[in-house]
Amino acid sequence: MRPKDLGLALLVILVWGVNFAVIKVGVVGVPPLLLGALRFALAAFPALLFLKPPKVPLRWYLAYGLTISVGQFAFLFTAIHVGMPSGLASLVLQSQSFFTLLLAAWWLKERWQANQMAGLLLAACGLVLIGSAAGPAGAGVSMPLLGFLLTVAAAVMWACGNIVTRTVSRYGPMNQLAFVVWASLVPPLPFLALSLVIEGPDAIATALQNIGWSTFAAIAYLAWAATLLGYGLWTHLMSRYATNRVAPFTLLVPVVGLTTGWVVFGEALRPVHFAGGALLMAGLLLNVFGAPLLAPWVARWQRGRSE
């Protein structure tokens, strides 16, 4: 990878890693579901005035917007709102890659490789360890059980969005950033409807009347930096290099997220968090890089079966 493109990849990881701390700032001034509506409204306008919508059926815009946008961020924003540490959220959310494997096997009939199965088992053990440190809200623990479960639900919705993205790719080469921008028209109304029902019109009115500079900056960061800049640069890199050259950089997002949470908010990790996080990251690494390592063992096992 050229040094310039390497720098762009690291910039994306920095932007996405800091994103979790910014969410924590945003949900202080605005209810989480209203924050989702404002984020995607700002991401769509005025960017869609400069980008033509890709020729994809409307149902896939709706499916993408309702899964990877509404589903993922409704759960994630609410998780951080109820006390999920931003750093741990960045780590647990990476389990989406394994939920993607499960959904791809069921929906797309994709077959698993040995390294993917081994990575899935490691990651599952890691999630169980992290979840074992959770407790009920108000119990004095650093991670509420509800926050952990909501973050896992966000990972599942991200995985559903990945399946939609793979389906959309069948419609041929397209401007992925334009697709993301036009799909951002879907989330604001569902987010606003959920906000009205769950958070209530009084909370919405109060938040909008008292919105401060820090909250506005958080919304702008989520819309323009995390969404448009992040996805724009990522699409550029994915178009220039093979997927297996670019995708592993996302493994650095939790490193940035955990560091930012510790520096900005003083979020401390318990030993069980380190152990669970190590297993989860080991599972991710095995999933991405493990095929060549396990190939001799798989070949030996297959020879033994045939003899």
CSV table of C-alpha atoms in Angstrom, one decimal:
chain,number,residue,atom,x,y,z
A,1,MET,CA,0.0,0.0,0.0
A,2,ARG,CA,1.3,3.4,-0.9
A,3,PRO,CA,2.3,5.6,2.1
A,4,LYS,CA,-0.4,8.1,1.2
A,5,ASP,CA,-3.1,5.5,1.2
A,6,LEU,CA,-1.7,3.9,4.3
A,7,GLY,CA,-2.1,7.3,6.0
A,8,LEU,CA,-5.7,7.5,4.7
A,9,ALA,CA,-6.5,4.1,6.2
A,10,LEU,CA,-5.1,5.1,9.6
A,11,LEU,CA,-7.1,8.3,9.4
A,12,VAL,CA,-10.3,6.3,8.9
A,13,ILE,CA,-9.5,4.1,11.8
A,14,LEU,CA,-8.8,7.1,14.0
A,15,VAL,CA,-12.1,8.7,13.0
A,16,TRP,CA,-14.1,5.5,13.6
A,17,GLY,CA,-12.4,4.8,16.8
A,18,VAL,CA,-13.0,8.2,18.3
A,19,ASN,CA,-16.6,7.9,17.1
A,20,PHE,CA,-17.6,6.0,20.2
A,21,ALA,CA,-16.5,8.7,22.6
A,22,VAL,CA,-18.3,11.3,20.5
A,23,ILE,CA,-21.5,9.2,20.8
A,24,LYS,CA,-21.1,9.4,24.5
A,25,VAL,CA,-20.9,13.2,24.3
A,26,GLY,CA,-23.9,13.3,22.0
A,27,VAL,CA,-26.3,11.2,24.1
A,28,VAL,CA,-25.7,13.6,27.1
A,29,GLY,CA,-27.4,16.5,25.3
A,30,VAL,CA,-29.8,14.6,23.1
A,31,PRO,CA,-31.9,11.5,23.6
A,32,PRO,CA,-30.3,8.6,21.7
A,33,LEU,CA,-33.0,8.0,19.2
A,34,LEU,CA,-33.3,11.7,18.4
A,35,LEU,CA,-29.5,11.7,18.0
A,36,GLY,CA,-29.9,9.0,15.3
A,37,ALA,CA,-32.5,11.1,13.4
A,38,LEU,CA,-30.3,14.2,13.5
A,39,ARG,CA,-27.2,12.3,12.5
A,40,PHE,CA,-28.6,10.8,9.3
A,41,ALA,CA,-30.6,13.9,8.3
A,42,LEU,CA,-27.3,15.8,8.4
A,43,ALA,CA,-25.5,13.0,6.6
A,44,ALA,CA,-28.0,13.1,3.7
A,45,PHE,CA,-28.3,16.8,3.3
A,46,PRO,CA,-26.7,18.5,1.5
A,47,ALA,CA,-24.5,15.6,0.2
A,48,LEU,CA,-27.2,14.0,-1.9
A,49,LEU,CA,-27.4,17.2,-4.0
A,50,PHE,CA,-23.9,16.4,-5.3
A,51,LEU,CA,-24.2,12.6,-5.8
A,52,LYS,CA,-26.5,10.6,-8.1
A,53,PRO,CA,-28.3,7.7,-6.6
A,54,PRO,CA,-27.0,4.3,-7.8
A,55,LYS,CA,-29.4,2.2,-9.8
A,56,VAL,CA,-30.4,-0.1,-7.0
A,57,PRO,CA,-34.1,-1.2,-6.3
A,58,LEU,CA,-35.7,0.8,-3.6
A,59,ARG,CA,-36.2,-2.2,-1.3
A,60,TRP,CA,-32.4,-2.5,-0.8
A,61,TYR,CA,-32.1,1.2,0.1
A,62,LEU,CA,-34.8,0.5,2.7
A,63,ALA,CA,-33.2,-2.7,3.9
A,64,TYR,CA,-29.8,-1.1,4.3
A,65,GLY,CA,-31.2,2.0,6.0
A,66,LEU,CA,-33.3,-0.1,8.5
A,67,THR,CA,-30.6,-2.5,9.4
A,68,ILE,CA,-27.1,-1.0,9.4
A,69,SER,CA,-28.4,2.5,10.1
A,70,VAL,CA,-31.6,2.4,12.2
A,71,GLY,CA,-31.1,-1.0,13.8
A,72,GLN,CA,-27.4,-0.8,14.6
A,73,PHE,CA,-27.3,2.8,15.9
A,74,ALA,CA,-30.6,2.7,17.7
A,75,PHE,CA,-29.2,-0.1,19.8
A,76,LEU,CA,-25.7,1.3,20.0
A,77,PHE,CA,-26.7,4.9,21.0
A,78,THR,CA,-29.1,3.5,23.6
A,79,ALA,CA,-26.5,1.1,25.0
A,80,ILE,CA,-24.0,4.0,25.5
A,81,HIS,CA,-26.9,6.1,26.9
A,82,VAL,CA,-27.7,3.5,29.6
A,83,GLY,CA,-24.0,3.3,30.7
A,84,MET,CA,-22.1,1.0,28.3
A,85,PRO,CA,-18.5,2.3,28.3
A,86,SER,CA,-17.6,3.7,24.9
A,87,GLY,CA,-14.3,1.7,24.7
A,88,LEU,CA,-15.9,-1.6,25.5
A,89,ALA,CA,-18.7,-0.8,23.0
A,90,SER,CA,-16.1,-0.4,20.3
A,91,LEU,CA,-14.7,-3.8,21.2
A,92,VAL,CA,-18.0,-5.8,21.5
A,93,LEU,CA,-19.3,-4.3,18.3
A,94,GLN,CA,-16.6,-6.1,16.4
A,95,SER,CA,-18.4,-9.3,17.0
A,96,GLN,CA,-20.5,-8.3,13.9
A,97,SER,CA,-18.0,-10.1,11.7
A,98,PHE,CA,-19.0,-13.4,13.3
A,99,PHE,CA,-22.7,-12.7,13.2
A,100,THR,CA,-22.1,-12.0,9.6
A,101,LEU,CA,-20.6,-15.4,9.1
A,102,LEU,CA,-23.7,-17.0,10.8
A,103,LEU,CA,-26.1,-15.0,8.7
A,104,ALA,CA,-24.2,-15.6,5.5
A,105,ALA,CA,-24.2,-19.4,6.1
A,106,TRP,CA,-28.0,-19.3,6.7
A,107,TRP,CA,-29.1,-16.7,4.1
A,108,LEU,CA,-26.4,-16.9,1.4
A,109,LYS,CA,-25.6,-20.6,1.9
A,110,GLU,CA,-21.9,-19.8,2.3
A,111,ARG,CA,-19.6,-22.5,3.6
A,112,TRP,CA,-17.4,-21.9,6.6
A,113,GLN,CA,-13.6,-22.5,6.6
A,114,ALA,CA,-11.8,-24.1,9.5
A,115,ASN,CA,-10.2,-20.8,10.6
A,116,GLN,CA,-13.6,-19.1,10.6
A,117,MET,CA,-15.1,-21.8,12.9
A,118,ALA,CA,-12.2,-21.6,15.2
A,119,GLY,CA,-12.3,-17.8,15.3
A,120,LEU,CA,-16.1,-17.9,16.0
A,121,LEU,CA,-15.5,-20.2,19.0
A,122,LEU,CA,-12.8,-17.9,20.4
A,123,ALA,CA,-14.9,-14.8,19.9
A,124,ALA,CA,-17.9,-16.4,21.5
A,125,CYS,CA,-15.8,-17.3,24.6
A,126,GLY,CA,-14.6,-13.7,24.7
A,127,LEU,CA,-18.1,-12.3,24.6
A,128,VAL,CA,-19.2,-14.6,27.4
A,129,LEU,CA,-16.3,-13.4,29.5
A,130,ILE,CA,-17.0,-9.8,28.9
A,131,GLY,CA,-20.7,-10.3,29.5
A,132,SER,CA,-20.0,-12.1,32.8
A,133,ALA,CA,-18.7,-8.8,34.1
A,134,ALA,CA,-22.0,-7.1,33.5
A,135,GLY,CA,-24.6,-6.5,36.0
A,136,PRO,CA,-28.1,-4.9,36.4
A,137,ALA,CA,-28.4,-1.1,36.1
A,138,GLY,CA,-27.5,0.6,39.3
A,139,ALA,CA,-25.6,-2.3,40.8
A,140,GLY,CA,-22.4,-0.3,40.9
A,141,VAL,CA,-20.6,-2.2,38.1
A,142,SER,CA,-18.7,-0.6,35.3
A,143,MET,CA,-20.8,-2.2,32.6
A,144,PRO,CA,-24.6,-2.6,32.9
A,145,LEU,CA,-26.0,-5.9,31.5
A,146,LEU,CA,-28.6,-4.0,29.4
A,147,GLY,CA,-25.8,-1.9,27.8
A,148,PHE,CA,-23.9,-5.1,26.9
A,149,LEU,CA,-26.9,-6.8,25.4
A,150,LEU,CA,-27.9,-3.7,23.4
A,151,THR,CA,-24.4,-3.5,22.0
A,152,VAL,CA,-24.5,-7.2,20.9
A,153,ALA,CA,-27.9,-6.5,19.3
A,154,ALA,CA,-26.3,-3.6,17.4
A,155,ALA,CA,-23.6,-6.0,16.2
A,156,VAL,CA,-26.3,-8.3,14.9
A,157,MET,CA,-28.0,-5.5,13.1
A,158,TRP,CA,-24.7,-4.5,11.5
A,159,ALA,CA,-24.3,-8.1,10.4
A,160,CYS,CA,-27.7,-8.0,8.8
A,161,GLY,CA,-26.6,-4.8,7.0
A,162,ASN,CA,-23.5,-6.6,5.7
A,163,ILE,CA,-25.7,-9.2,4.1
A,164,VAL,CA,-27.8,-6.5,2.5
A,165,THR,CA,-24.5,-4.9,1.2
A,166,ARG,CA,-23.4,-8.1,-0.3
A,167,THR,CA,-26.7,-8.5,-2.1
A,168,VAL,CA,-26.5,-4.9,-3.4
A,169,SER,CA,-23.1,-5.6,-4.8
A,170,ARG,CA,-24.7,-7.9,-7.3
A,171,TYR,CA,-26.1,-4.9,-9.1
A,172,GLY,CA,-22.6,-4.1,-10.5
A,173,PRO,CA,-19.9,-1.5,-9.7
A,174,MET,CA,-21.3,1.6,-8.1
A,175,ASN,CA,-20.4,4.6,-6.1
A,176,GLN,CA,-20.7,3.1,-2.6
A,177,LEU,CA,-20.6,6.6,-1.0
A,178,ALA,CA,-23.5,7.7,-3.1
A,179,PHE,CA,-25.4,4.6,-2.0
A,180,VAL,CA,-24.7,5.4,1.7
A,181,VAL,CA,-25.7,9.0,1.3
A,182,TRP,CA,-29.0,8.2,-0.4
A,183,ALA,CA,-29.7,5.3,2.0
A,184,SER,CA,-29.3,8.0,4.8
A,185,LEU,CA,-32.7,9.3,3.7
A,186,VAL,CA,-34.3,6.2,5.2
A,187,PRO,CA,-33.3,6.4,8.9
A,188,PRO,CA,-34.5,9.9,10.0
A,189,LEU,CA,-38.3,9.2,9.9
A,190,PRO,CA,-38.1,5.8,11.7
A,191,PHE,CA,-35.7,7.3,14.3
A,192,LEU,CA,-38.0,10.3,14.8
A,193,ALA,CA,-41.1,8.0,15.1
A,194,LEU,CA,-39.2,5.8,17.7
A,195,SER,CA,-38.1,8.9,19.5
A,196,LEU,CA,-41.7,10.2,19.7
A,197,VAL,CA,-43.0,6.9,21.0
A,198,ILE,CA,-40.2,6.0,23.4
A,199,GLU,CA,-38.6,9.3,24.4
A,200,GLY,CA,-41.6,11.4,24.1
A,201,PRO,CA,-42.3,14.8,22.5
A,202,ASP,CA,-41.4,16.7,25.7
A,203,ALA,CA,-37.9,15.2,25.7
A,204,ILE,CA,-37.5,16.0,22.0
A,205,ALA,CA,-38.6,19.6,22.4
A,206,THR,CA,-36.4,20.2,25.5
A,207,ALA,CA,-33.4,18.7,23.7
A,208,LEU,CA,-33.8,20.8,20.6
A,209,GLN,CA,-34.4,24.0,22.6
A,210,ASN,CA,-31.3,23.5,24.7
A,211,ILE,CA,-28.9,22.0,22.2
A,212,GLY,CA,-25.4,23.2,22.9
A,213,TRP,CA,-22.2,23.6,20.9
A,214,SER,CA,-20.8,20.3,22.2
A,215,THR,CA,-23.9,18.4,21.2
A,216,PHE,CA,-24.0,20.0,17.8
A,217,ALA,CA,-20.3,19.3,17.3
A,218,ALA,CA,-21.0,15.6,18.2
A,219,ILE,CA,-23.9,15.4,15.7
A,220,ALA,CA,-21.7,17.0,13.0
A,221,TYR,CA,-18.8,14.6,13.7
A,222,LEU,CA,-21.1,11.6,13.5
A,223,ALA,CA,-22.7,12.8,10.2
A,224,TRP,CA,-19.7,14.3,8.3
A,225,ALA,CA,-16.6,12.6,9.8
A,226,ALA,CA,-17.8,9.1,10.8
A,227,THR,CA,-20.3,8.7,8.0
A,228,LEU,CA,-19.3,10.8,4.9
A,229,LEU,CA,-15.5,11.2,5.4
A,230,GLY,CA,-15.0,7.7,6.9
A,231,TYR,CA,-17.1,5.8,4.3
A,232,GLY,CA,-15.8,8.0,1.5
A,233,LEU,CA,-12.2,7.3,2.2
A,234,TRP,CA,-12.9,3.6,2.9
A,235,THR,CA,-14.7,3.2,-0.4
A,236,HIS,CA,-11.7,4.9,-2.1
A,237,LEU,CA,-9.3,2.4,-0.5
A,238,MET,CA,-11.5,-0.6,-1.2
A,239,SER,CA,-11.6,0.4,-4.9
A,240,ARG,CA,-7.8,0.5,-5.1
A,241,TYR,CA,-6.7,-2.6,-3.2
A,242,ALA,CA,-7.9,-6.1,-2.6
A,243,THR,CA,-10.4,-6.5,0.3
A,244,ASN,CA,-7.9,-8.6,2.3
A,245,ARG,CA,-5.4,-5.8,2.2
A,246,VAL,CA,-7.8,-3.2,3.6
A,247,ALA,CA,-10.4,-4.9,5.8
A,248,PRO,CA,-7.9,-6.0,8.5
A,249,PHE,CA,-7.3,-2.3,9.4
A,250,THR,CA,-10.7,-2.3,11.2
A,251,LEU,CA,-9.1,-4.5,13.9
A,252,LEU,CA,-7.5,-1.3,15.1
A,253,VAL,CA,-10.8,0.4,15.8
A,254,PRO,CA,-11.2,-1.1,19.3
A,255,VAL,CA,-7.6,-0.1,20.1
A,256,VAL,CA,-8.5,3.6,19.3
A,257,GLY,CA,-11.9,3.3,21.0
A,258,LEU,CA,-10.5,1.8,24.2
A,259,THR,CA,-7.7,4.3,24.4
A,260,THR,CA,-10.1,7.3,23.8
A,261,GLY,CA,-12.5,6.0,26.4
A,262,TRP,CA,-9.7,5.7,29.0
A,263,VAL,CA,-8.1,9.1,28.2
A,264,VAL,CA,-11.3,11.2,27.9
A,265,PHE,CA,-13.7,9.5,30.3
A,266,GLY,CA,-11.3,7.5,32.6
A,267,GLU,CA,-13.0,4.2,31.6
A,268,ALA,CA,-11.1,1.5,33.4
A,269,LEU,CA,-11.1,-2.1,32.3
A,270,ARG,CA,-11.2,-5.0,34.7
A,271,PRO,CA,-9.0,-8.1,34.2
A,272,VAL,CA,-12.0,-10.1,32.9
A,273,HIS,CA,-12.5,-7.4,30.2
A,274,PHE,CA,-8.9,-7.7,29.1
A,275,ALA,CA,-9.2,-11.5,29.0
A,276,GLY,CA,-12.5,-11.4,27.1
A,277,GLY,CA,-11.2,-8.7,24.7
A,278,ALA,CA,-8.0,-10.7,24.0
A,279,LEU,CA,-10.1,-13.8,23.1
A,280,LEU,CA,-12.4,-11.7,20.9
A,281,MET,CA,-9.5,-10.0,19.1
A,282,ALA,CA,-7.7,-13.4,18.7
A,283,GLY,CA,-10.9,-14.7,17.1
A,284,LEU,CA,-11.0,-11.8,14.7
A,285,LEU,CA,-7.3,-12.2,13.8
A,286,LEU,CA,-7.8,-16.0,13.3
A,287,ASN,CA,-10.8,-15.2,11.1
A,288,VAL,CA,-8.8,-12.8,8.9
A,289,PHE,CA,-5.3,-14.3,8.8
A,290,GLY,CA,-5.8,-17.9,10.0
A,291,ALA,CA,-6.5,-19.7,6.8
A,292,PRO,CA,-2.8,-20.2,5.8
A,293,LEU,CA,-1.9,-21.2,9.4
A,294,LEU,CA,-4.6,-23.9,9.7
A,295,ALA,CA,-4.2,-25.2,6.1
A,296,PRO,CA,-1.6,-27.9,6.9
A,297,TRP,CA,-3.8,-29.2,9.8
A,298,VAL,CA,-6.9,-29.3,7.7
A,299,ALA,CA,-5.0,-31.1,4.9
A,300,ARG,CA,-3.6,-33.6,7.3
A,301,TRP,CA,-7.1,-34.2,8.8
A,302,GLN,CA,-8.6,-34.7,5.3
A,303,ARG,CA,-5.8,-37.2,4.4
A,304,GLY,CA,-6.5,-39.1,7.6
A,305,ARG,CA,-10.2,-39.4,6.7
A,306,SER,CA,-9.5,-40.6,3.2
A,307,GLU,CA,-7.1,-43.3,4.3
